[in-house]
Short mmCIF file of C-alpha atoms in Angstrom, two decimals:
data_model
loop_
_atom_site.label_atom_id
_atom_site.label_comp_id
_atom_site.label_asym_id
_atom_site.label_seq_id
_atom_site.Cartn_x
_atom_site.Cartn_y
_atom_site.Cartn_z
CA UNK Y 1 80.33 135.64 -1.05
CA UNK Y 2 76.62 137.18 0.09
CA UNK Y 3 73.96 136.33 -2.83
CA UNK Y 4 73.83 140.03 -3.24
CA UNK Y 5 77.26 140.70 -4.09
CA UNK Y 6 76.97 137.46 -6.61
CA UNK Y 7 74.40 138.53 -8.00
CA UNK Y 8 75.90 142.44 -9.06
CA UNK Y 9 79.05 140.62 -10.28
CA UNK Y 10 77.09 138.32 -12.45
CA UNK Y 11 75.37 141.77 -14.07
CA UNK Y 12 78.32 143.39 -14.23
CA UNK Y 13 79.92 140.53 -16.07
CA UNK Y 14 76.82 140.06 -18.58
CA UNK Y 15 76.69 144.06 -19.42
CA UNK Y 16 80.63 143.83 -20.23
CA UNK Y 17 79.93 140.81 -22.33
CA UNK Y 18 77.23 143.02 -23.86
CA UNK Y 19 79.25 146.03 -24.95
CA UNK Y 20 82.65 144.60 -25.51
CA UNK Y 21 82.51 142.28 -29.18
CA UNK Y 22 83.57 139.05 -28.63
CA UNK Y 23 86.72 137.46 -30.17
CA UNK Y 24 84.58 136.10 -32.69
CA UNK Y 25 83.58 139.79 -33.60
CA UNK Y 26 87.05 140.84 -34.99
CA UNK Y 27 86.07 141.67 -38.82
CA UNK Y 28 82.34 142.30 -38.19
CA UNK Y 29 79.76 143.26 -41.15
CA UNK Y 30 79.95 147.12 -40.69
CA UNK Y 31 77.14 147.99 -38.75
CA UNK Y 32 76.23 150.57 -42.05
CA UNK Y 33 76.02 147.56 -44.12
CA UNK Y 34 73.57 145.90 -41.39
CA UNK Y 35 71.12 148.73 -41.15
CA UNK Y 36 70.74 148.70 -45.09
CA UNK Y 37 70.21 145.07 -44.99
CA UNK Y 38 67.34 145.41 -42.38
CA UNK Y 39 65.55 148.67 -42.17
CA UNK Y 40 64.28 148.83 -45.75
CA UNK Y 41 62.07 146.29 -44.64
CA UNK Y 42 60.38 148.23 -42.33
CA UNK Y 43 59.72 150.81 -44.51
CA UNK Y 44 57.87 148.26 -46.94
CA UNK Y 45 56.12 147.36 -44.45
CA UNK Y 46 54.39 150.55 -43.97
CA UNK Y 47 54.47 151.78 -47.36
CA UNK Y 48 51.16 149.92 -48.35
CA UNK Y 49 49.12 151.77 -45.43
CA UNK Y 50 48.25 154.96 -47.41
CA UNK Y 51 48.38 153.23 -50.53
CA UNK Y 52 45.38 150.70 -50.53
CA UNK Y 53 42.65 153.11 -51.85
CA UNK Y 54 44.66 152.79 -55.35
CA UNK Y 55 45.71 149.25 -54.99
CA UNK Y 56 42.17 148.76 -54.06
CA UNK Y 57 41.07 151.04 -57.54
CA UNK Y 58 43.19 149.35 -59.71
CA UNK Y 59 41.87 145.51 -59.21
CA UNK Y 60 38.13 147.14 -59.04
CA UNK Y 61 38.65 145.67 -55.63
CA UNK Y 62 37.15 147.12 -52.25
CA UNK Y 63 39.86 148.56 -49.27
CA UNK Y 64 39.37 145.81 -46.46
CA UNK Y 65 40.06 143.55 -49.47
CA UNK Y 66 43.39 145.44 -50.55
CA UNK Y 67 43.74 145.53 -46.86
CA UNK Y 68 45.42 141.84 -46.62
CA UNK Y 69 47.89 142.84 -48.26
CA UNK Y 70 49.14 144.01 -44.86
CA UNK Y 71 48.00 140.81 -42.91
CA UNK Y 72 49.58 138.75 -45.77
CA UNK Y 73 52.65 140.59 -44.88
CA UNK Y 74 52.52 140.16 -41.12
CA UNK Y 75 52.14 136.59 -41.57
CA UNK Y 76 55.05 135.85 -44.02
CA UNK Y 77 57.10 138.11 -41.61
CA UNK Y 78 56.09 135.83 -38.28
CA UNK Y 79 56.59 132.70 -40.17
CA UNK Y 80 59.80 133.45 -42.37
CA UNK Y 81 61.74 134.59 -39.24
CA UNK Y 82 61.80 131.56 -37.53
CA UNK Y 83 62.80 129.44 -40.27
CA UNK Y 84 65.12 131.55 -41.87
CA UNK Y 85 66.67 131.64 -38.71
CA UNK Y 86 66.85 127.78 -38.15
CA UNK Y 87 68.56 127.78 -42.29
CA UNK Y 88 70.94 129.99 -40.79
CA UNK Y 89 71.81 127.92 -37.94
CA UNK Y 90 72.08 124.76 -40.11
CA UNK Y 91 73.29 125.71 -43.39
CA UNK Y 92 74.80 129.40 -42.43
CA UNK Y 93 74.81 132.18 -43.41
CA UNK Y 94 75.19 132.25 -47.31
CA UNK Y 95 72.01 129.73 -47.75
CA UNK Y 96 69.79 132.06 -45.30
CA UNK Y 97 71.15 135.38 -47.33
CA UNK Y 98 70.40 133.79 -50.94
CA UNK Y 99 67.10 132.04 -49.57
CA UNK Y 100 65.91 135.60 -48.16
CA UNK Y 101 67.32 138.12 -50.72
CA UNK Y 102 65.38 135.43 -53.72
CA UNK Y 103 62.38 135.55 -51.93
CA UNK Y 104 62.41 139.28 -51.84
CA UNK Y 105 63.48 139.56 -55.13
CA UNK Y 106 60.68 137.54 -56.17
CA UNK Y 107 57.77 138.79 -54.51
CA UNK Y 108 59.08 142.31 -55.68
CA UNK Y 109 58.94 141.17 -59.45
CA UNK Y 110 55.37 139.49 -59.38
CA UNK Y 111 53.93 142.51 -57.93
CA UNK Y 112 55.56 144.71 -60.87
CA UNK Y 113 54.17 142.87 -63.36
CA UNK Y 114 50.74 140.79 -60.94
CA UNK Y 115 47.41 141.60 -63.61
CA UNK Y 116 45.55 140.55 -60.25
CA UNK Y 117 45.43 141.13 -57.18
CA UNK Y 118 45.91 137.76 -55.70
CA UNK Y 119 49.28 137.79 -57.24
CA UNK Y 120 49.86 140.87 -55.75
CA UNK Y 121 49.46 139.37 -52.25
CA UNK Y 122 51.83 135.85 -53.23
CA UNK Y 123 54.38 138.70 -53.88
CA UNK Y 124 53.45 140.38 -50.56
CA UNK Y 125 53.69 137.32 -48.76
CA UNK Y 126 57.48 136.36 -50.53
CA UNK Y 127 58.38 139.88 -49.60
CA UNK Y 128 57.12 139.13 -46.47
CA UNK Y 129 59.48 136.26 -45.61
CA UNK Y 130 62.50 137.40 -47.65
CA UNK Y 131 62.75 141.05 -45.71
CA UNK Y 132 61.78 138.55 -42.18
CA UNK Y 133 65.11 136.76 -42.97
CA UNK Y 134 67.32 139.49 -43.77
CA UNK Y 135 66.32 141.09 -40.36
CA UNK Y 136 66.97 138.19 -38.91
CA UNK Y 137 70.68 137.98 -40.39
CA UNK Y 138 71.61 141.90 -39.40
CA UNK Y 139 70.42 140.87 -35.88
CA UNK Y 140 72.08 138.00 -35.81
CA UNK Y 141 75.11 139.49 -36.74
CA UNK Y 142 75.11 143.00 -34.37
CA UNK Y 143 76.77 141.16 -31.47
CA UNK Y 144 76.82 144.11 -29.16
CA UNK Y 145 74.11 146.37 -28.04
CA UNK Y 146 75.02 149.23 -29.44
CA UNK Y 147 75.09 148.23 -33.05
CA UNK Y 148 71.73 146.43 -32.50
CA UNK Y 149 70.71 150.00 -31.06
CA UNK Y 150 72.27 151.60 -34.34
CA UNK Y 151 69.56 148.46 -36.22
CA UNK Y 152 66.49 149.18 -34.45
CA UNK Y 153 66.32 152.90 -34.48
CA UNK Y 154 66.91 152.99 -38.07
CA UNK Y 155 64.02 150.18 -38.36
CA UNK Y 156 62.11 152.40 -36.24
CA UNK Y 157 62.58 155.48 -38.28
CA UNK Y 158 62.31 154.59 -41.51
CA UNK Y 159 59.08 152.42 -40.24
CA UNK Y 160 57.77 155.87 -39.35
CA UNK Y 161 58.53 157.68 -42.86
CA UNK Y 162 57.06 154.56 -44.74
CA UNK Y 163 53.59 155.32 -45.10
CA UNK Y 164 54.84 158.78 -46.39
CA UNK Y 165 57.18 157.39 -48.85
CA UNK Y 166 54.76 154.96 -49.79
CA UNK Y 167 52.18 157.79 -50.57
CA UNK Y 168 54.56 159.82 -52.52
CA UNK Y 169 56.12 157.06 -54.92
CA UNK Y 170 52.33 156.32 -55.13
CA UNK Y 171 51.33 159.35 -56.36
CA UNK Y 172 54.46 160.38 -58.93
CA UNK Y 173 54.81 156.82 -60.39
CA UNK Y 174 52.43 153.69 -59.27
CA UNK Y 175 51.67 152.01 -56.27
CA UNK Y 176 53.84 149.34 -57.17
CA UNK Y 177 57.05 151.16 -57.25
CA UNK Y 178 55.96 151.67 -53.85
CA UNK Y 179 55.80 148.60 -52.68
CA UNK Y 180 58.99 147.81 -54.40
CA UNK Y 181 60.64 149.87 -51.52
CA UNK Y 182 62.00 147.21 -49.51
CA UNK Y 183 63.92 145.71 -52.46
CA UNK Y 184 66.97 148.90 -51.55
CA UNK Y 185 67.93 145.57 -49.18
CA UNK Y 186 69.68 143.98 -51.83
CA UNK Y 187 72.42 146.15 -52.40
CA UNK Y 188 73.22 144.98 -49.09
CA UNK Y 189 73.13 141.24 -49.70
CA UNK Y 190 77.02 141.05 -51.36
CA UNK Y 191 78.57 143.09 -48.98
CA UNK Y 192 77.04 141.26 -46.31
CA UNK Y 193 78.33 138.16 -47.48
CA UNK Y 194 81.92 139.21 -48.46
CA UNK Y 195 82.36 140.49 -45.04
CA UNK Y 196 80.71 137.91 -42.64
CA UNK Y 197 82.00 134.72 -40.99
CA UNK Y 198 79.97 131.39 -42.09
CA UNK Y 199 77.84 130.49 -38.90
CA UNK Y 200 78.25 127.44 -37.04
CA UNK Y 201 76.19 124.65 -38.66
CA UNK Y 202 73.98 122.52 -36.64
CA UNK Y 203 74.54 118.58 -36.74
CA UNK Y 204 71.75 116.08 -36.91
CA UNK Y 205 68.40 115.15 -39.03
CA UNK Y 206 66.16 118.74 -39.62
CA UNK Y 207 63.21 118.39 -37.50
CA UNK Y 208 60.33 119.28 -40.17
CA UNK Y 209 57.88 118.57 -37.73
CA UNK Y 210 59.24 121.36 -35.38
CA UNK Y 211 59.09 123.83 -38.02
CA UNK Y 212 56.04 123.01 -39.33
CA UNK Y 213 54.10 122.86 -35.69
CA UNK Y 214 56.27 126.81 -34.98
CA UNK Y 215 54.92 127.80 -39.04
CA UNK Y 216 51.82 126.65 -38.14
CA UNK Y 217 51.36 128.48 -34.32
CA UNK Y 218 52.73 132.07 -36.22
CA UNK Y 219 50.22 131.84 -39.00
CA UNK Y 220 47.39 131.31 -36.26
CA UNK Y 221 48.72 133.65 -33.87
CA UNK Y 222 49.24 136.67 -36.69
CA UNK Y 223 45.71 135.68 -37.61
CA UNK Y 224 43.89 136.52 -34.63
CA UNK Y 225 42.31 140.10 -35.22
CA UNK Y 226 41.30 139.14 -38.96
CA UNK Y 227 39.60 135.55 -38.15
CA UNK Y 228 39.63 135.62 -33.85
CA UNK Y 229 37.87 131.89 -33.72
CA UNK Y 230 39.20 129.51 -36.21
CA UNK Y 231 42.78 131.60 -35.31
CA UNK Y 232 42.62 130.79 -31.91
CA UNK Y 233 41.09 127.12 -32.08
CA UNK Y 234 44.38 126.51 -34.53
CA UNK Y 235 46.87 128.42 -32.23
CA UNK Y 236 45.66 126.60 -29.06
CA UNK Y 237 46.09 123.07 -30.68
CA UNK Y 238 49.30 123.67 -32.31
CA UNK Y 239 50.90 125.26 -29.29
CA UNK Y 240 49.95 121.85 -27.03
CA UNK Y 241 51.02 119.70 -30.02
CA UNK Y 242 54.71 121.79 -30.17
CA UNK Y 243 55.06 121.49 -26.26
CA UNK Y 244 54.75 117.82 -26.86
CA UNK Y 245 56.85 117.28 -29.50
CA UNK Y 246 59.27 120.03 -27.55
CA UNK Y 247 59.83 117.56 -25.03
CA UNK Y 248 60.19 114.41 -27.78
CA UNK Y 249 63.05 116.40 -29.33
CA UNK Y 250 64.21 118.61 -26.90
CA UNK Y 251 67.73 119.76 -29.36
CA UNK Y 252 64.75 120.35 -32.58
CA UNK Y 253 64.29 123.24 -34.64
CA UNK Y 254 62.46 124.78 -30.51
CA UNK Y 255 65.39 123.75 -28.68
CA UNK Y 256 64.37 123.08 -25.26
CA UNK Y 257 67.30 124.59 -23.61
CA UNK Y 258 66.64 128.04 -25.40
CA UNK Y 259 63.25 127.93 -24.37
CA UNK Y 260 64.35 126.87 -20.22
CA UNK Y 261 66.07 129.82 -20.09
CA UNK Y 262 64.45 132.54 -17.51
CA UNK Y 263 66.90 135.50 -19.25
CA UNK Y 264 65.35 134.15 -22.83
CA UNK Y 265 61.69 133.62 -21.57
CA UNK Y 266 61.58 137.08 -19.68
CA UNK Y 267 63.04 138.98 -22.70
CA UNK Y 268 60.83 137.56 -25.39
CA UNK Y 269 57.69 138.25 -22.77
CA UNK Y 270 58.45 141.66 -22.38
CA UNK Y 271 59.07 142.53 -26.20
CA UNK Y 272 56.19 141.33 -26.99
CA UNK Y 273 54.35 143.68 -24.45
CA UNK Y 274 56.43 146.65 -26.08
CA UNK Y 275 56.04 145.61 -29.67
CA UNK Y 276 52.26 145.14 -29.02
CA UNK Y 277 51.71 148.15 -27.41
CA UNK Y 278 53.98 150.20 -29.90
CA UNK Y 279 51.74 148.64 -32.86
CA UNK Y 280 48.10 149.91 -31.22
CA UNK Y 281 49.32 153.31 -30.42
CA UNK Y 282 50.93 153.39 -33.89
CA UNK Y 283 47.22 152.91 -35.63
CA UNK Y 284 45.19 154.47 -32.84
CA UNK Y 285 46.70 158.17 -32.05
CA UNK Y 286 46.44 159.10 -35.29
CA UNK Y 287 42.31 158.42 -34.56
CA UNK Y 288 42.87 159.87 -31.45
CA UNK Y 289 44.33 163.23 -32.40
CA UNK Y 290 41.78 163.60 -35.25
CA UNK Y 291 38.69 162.92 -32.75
CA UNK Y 292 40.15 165.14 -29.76
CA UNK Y 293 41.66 167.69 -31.55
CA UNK Y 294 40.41 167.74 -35.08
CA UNK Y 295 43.50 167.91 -36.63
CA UNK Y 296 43.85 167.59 -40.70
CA UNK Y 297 45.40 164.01 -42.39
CA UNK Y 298 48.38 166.11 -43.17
CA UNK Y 299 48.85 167.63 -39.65
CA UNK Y 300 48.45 164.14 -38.21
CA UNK Y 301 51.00 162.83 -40.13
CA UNK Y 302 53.60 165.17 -40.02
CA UNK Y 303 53.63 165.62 -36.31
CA UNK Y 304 53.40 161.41 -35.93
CA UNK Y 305 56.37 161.16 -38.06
CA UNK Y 306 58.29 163.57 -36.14
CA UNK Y 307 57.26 162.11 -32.89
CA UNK Y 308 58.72 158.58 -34.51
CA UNK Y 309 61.71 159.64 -35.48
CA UNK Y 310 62.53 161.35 -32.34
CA UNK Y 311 61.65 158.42 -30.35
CA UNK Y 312 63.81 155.78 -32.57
CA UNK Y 313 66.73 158.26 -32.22
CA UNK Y 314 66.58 158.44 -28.65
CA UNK Y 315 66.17 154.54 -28.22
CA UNK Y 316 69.81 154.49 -30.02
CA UNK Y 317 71.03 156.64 -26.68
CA UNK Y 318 69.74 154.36 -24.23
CA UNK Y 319 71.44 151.16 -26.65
CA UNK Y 320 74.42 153.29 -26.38
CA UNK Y 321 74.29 153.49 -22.81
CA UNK Y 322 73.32 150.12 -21.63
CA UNK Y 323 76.88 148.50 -20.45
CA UNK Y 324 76.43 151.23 -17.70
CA UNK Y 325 73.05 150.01 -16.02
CA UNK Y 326 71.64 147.14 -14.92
CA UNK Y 327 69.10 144.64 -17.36
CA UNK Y 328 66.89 144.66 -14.30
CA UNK Y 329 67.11 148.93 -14.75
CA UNK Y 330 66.58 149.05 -18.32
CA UNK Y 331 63.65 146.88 -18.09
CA UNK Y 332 62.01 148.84 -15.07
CA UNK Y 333 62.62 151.97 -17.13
CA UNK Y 334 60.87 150.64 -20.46
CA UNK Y 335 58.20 149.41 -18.39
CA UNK Y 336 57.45 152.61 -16.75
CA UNK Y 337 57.72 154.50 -19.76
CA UNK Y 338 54.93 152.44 -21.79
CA UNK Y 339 52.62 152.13 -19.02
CA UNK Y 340 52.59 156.19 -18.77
CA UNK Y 341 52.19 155.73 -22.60
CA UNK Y 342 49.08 153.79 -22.26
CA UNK Y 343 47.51 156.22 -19.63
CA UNK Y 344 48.12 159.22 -21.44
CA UNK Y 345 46.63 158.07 -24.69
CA UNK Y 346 43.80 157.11 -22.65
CA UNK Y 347 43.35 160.10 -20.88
CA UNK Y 348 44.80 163.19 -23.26
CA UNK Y 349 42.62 165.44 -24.56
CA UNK Y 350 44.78 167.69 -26.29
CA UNK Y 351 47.32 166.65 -29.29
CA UNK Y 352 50.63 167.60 -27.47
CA UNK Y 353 50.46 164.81 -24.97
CA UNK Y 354 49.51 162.08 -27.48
CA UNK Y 355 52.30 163.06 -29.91
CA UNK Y 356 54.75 162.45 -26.84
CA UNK Y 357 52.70 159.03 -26.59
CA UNK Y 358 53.55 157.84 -30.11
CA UNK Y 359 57.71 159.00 -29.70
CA UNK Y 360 57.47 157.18 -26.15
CA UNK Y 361 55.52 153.94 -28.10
CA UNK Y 362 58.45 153.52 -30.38
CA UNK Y 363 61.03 154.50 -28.25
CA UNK Y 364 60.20 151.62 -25.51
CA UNK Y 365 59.66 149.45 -28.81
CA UNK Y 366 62.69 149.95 -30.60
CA UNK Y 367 65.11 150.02 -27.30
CA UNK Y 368 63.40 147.29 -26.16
CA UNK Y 369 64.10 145.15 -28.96
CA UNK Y 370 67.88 146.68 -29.28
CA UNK Y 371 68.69 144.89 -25.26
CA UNK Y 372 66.55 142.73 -24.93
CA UNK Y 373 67.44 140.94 -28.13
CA UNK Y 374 71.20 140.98 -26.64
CA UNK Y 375 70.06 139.64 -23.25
CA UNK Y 376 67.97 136.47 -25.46
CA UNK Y 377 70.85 135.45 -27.43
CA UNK Y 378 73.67 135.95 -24.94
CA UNK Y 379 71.24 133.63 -23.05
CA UNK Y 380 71.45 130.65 -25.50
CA UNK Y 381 74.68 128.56 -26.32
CA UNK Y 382 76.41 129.88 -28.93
CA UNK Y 383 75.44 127.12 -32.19
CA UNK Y 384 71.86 128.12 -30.90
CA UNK Y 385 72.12 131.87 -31.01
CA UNK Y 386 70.75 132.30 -34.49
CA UNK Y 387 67.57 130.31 -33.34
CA UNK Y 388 67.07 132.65 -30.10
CA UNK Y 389 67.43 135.41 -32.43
CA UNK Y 390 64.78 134.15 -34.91
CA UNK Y 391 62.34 133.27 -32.15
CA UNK Y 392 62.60 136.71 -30.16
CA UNK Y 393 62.15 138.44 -33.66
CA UNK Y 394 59.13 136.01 -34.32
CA UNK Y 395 57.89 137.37 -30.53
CA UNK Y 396 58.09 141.33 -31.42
CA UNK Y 397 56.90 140.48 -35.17
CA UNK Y 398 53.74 138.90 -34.01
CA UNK Y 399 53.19 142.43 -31.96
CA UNK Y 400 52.73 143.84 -35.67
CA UNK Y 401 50.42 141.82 -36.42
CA UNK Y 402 48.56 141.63 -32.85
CA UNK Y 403 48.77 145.09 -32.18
CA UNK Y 404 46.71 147.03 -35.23
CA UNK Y 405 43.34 144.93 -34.77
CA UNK Y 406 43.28 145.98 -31.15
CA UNK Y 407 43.52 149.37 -32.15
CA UNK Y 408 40.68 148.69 -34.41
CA UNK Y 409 38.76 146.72 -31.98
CA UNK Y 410 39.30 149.80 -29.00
CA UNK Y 411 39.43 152.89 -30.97
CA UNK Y 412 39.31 152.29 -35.03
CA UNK Y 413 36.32 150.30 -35.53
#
C-alpha cells in the first residue's frame, strides 16, 4: 500500500478511536459530574484578579504584594498536576481524589479564618494543587474528545466570569468567600468516585527523585516573569539533571517512552503556544481597549466576558466535530487562527477587532487543549495515560503562569 494511503488510514483509525469510547468506557463518570469537578477551579483562579486591592487593604499590605497570591497559585497548579497525576497512576483514583479534594479543602479553610496574609497564600498554594489534581482526574477520565470539549469550554467560561464573580462575592460578603469559589468542586468528589473505575496501578519502587527534579523544573519555570534570573539559572539545571536521570530510569515518574513519542511531544508543544498566547491576550486587551479606545473598567469587562464565553462555546463545536477532520487539520486551523490573533491585537485600533481577538485567544486555547489532550494520551500506553495527561496539563498550566508577565513586560508595565 502507497505511504499516502497508510498514512490516511492510520488518521482515520486514530479519529475513530477518538470519538468512539473505548470498552473500558462503558459506565463512564457523567461528563456533568466531570465539568463540576474541574471548572470551578478555573473560576478560583481568576476570582482573586479584581479582588487584591481589598486583600491588599485588609493585611495593610501593598497590591504587587497581594499580587502572589496569583503566582502562588500558578505554581501549586504546575507542580500539583504532575504529581497528582503520577498518585493516580500508582495508587488510582480514590488516593488522587481524597489527596486533591483535602488539599482544597484545606487551603479553603486557612484562608477563612488566615489573621495574615502569609497564611492566606499557604491556603492559595493548597488550593492551588488540590483544584490542579481534580483537573487532572476529569481529564483523565473524558476518554473521548467530545466530553473533553464539553471540560474545557466550561473551564474556559467560567475562567472568563471569574474575575466578575470574584468582584461581586467581594463586594456583598468578603474577599474570602471569594476565594472560597473553587471549593463548589467538592460536591463533585463522591459522585466521582461512586461512578469511576479504579485506574491501573503502576508496579515498581516510586521514583522520588523524578518527581522532585519535574516539582522542581515547574516551580522554576512558573517563576520566570516574577524572578527571570535565579528562575531560569534553576530551570536550566534541573531540566539537564531530569534528562539525565530520564535516561537512568527511563519507566520513572517521566517515563521515557511518553516523552519519545512525536504525537505526545508535538501536542504538548503546541498547547503550550495556545495556552501562552491565550494567557497574554487575556491580561493585555483589556490595556489595549482602554488605551485605543478609552473604554470604561465596566465596558471592558463586560464586552471581554462576552467575547470569552463565546469563544469557549464555540471551541465545544470544533471538539464536537473532530472525528470528521484530520489532527494535522485541526492543528493547521488553531494555528492560523492565533497567529491572526496576535496580528490583530497588534495592529487594531478600534475595540471591535480586539474583542474578536480575546473570543479567538480562548477559543484556540480551550479547543486546543480539548484534542490535543486526546491526541497526548491516546499516544501513551494505556497504565501511562494518567501521566501523559498530568504532564500535557503541567504544559498548558505553565502558559498561565508564563503568559501574564509577558503581557506585563509588552503592554502592562
Amino acid at each position: 500500500m502507497p505511504e499516502h494511503s497508510t498514512r490516511r488510514a492510520r488518521d482515520a483509525a486514530g479519529r475513530d478511536t477518538a470519538a468512539r469510547p473505548r470498552a473500558t468506557d462503558r459506565g463512564a463518570v457523567p461528563v456533568l459530574w466531570l465539568v463540576l469537578l474541574a471548572t470551578p477551579t478555573a473560576a478560583g483562579a481568576n476570582t482573586v484578579v479584581l479582588t487584591l486591592p481589598d486583600i491588599a487593604a485588609a493585611f495593610d499590605a501593598t497590591v504587587p504584594t497581594a499580587a502572589w497570591l496569583v503566582t502562588v497559585f500558578a505554581v501549586a497548579m504546575a507542580v500539583g498536576t504532575p504529581l497528582v497525576a503520577g498518585l493516580l497512576r500508582r495508587r488510582g483514583l480514590r488516593a488522587a481524589l481524597r489527596l486533591s479534594a483535602a488539599l482544597l479543602a484545606g487551603g479553603t479553610l486557612l484562608i477563612a479564618v488566615a489573621p495574615w496574609l502569609h497564611l492566606v497564600l499557604a491556603g492559595r498554594a493548597a488550593q492551588g494543587a488540590g483544584g490542579a489534581g481534580l483537573v487532572t482526574v476529569a481529564m483523565s477520565l473524558a476518554g473521548t474528545t467530545r466530553r473533553m470539549g464539553v471540560l474545557t469550554a466550561g473551564f474556559g467560561s467560567l475562567g472568563a466570569a471569574g474575575p466578575l464573580v470574584g468582584a461581586q462575592l467581594s463586594d456583598a460578603v468578603s474577599w474570602r468567600l471569594a476565594l472560597a469559589v473553587s471549593a463548589v468542586t467538592l460536591l463533585a468528589v463522591p459522585a466521582v468516585a461512586r461512578h469511576a473505575r479504579p485506574a491501573p496501578r503502576a508496579e515498581g519502587p516510586f521514583d522520588a527523585r523524578g518527581a522532585a527534579l519535574l516539582a522542581v523544573l515547574a516551580s522554576a519555570l512558573a517563576l520566570i516573569p516574577a524572578l527571570p534570573a535565579p528562575a531560569l539559572l534553576t530551570a536550566g539545571a534541573s531540566a539537564a539533571l531530569l534528562t539525565v536521570h530520564v535516561r537512568r530510569r527511563p519507566d520513572g515518574f517521566v517515563p521515557l517512552s511518553v516523552l519519545r513519542s512525536r504525537t505526545f511531544a508535538l501536542s504538548c508543544a503546541l498547547i503550550a503556544v495556545f495556552s501562552t498566547q491565550y494567557f497574554v491576550l487575556l491580561f493585555a486587551v483589556p490595556r489595549l481597549m482602554a488605551d485605543r479606545a478609552g473604554w470604561s473598567t465596566q465596558a471592558i469587562g463586560t464586552g471581554q466576558l462576552v467575547a470569552l464565553v463565546t469563544g469557549s462555546a464555540l471551541s465545544w463545536l470544533l471538539a464536537a466535530a473532530a472525528h470528521r477532520l484530520s489532527r494535522t487539520a485541526i492543528r493547521t486551523f488553531l494555528l492560523a487562527v492565533t497567529a491572526t490573533a496576535l496580528t490583530t491585537a497588534a495592529l487594531a485600533r478600534s475595540p471591535w477587532p480586539l474583542l474578536v481577538v480575546a473570543g479567538a485567544s480562548v477559543f484556540t486555547a480551550t479547543a486546543g487543549n480539548a484534542n490535543l489532550s486526546v491526541h497526548a494520551a491516546g499516544a501513551a500506553p494505556e497504565p501511562l495515560r494518567p501521566t501523559a495527561i498530568g504532564l500535557f496539563t503541567l504544559t498548558y498550566q505553565l502558559g498561565g503562569a508564563i503568559g501574564p508577565g509577558i503581557a506585563t513586560a509588552l503592554v502592562l508595565s
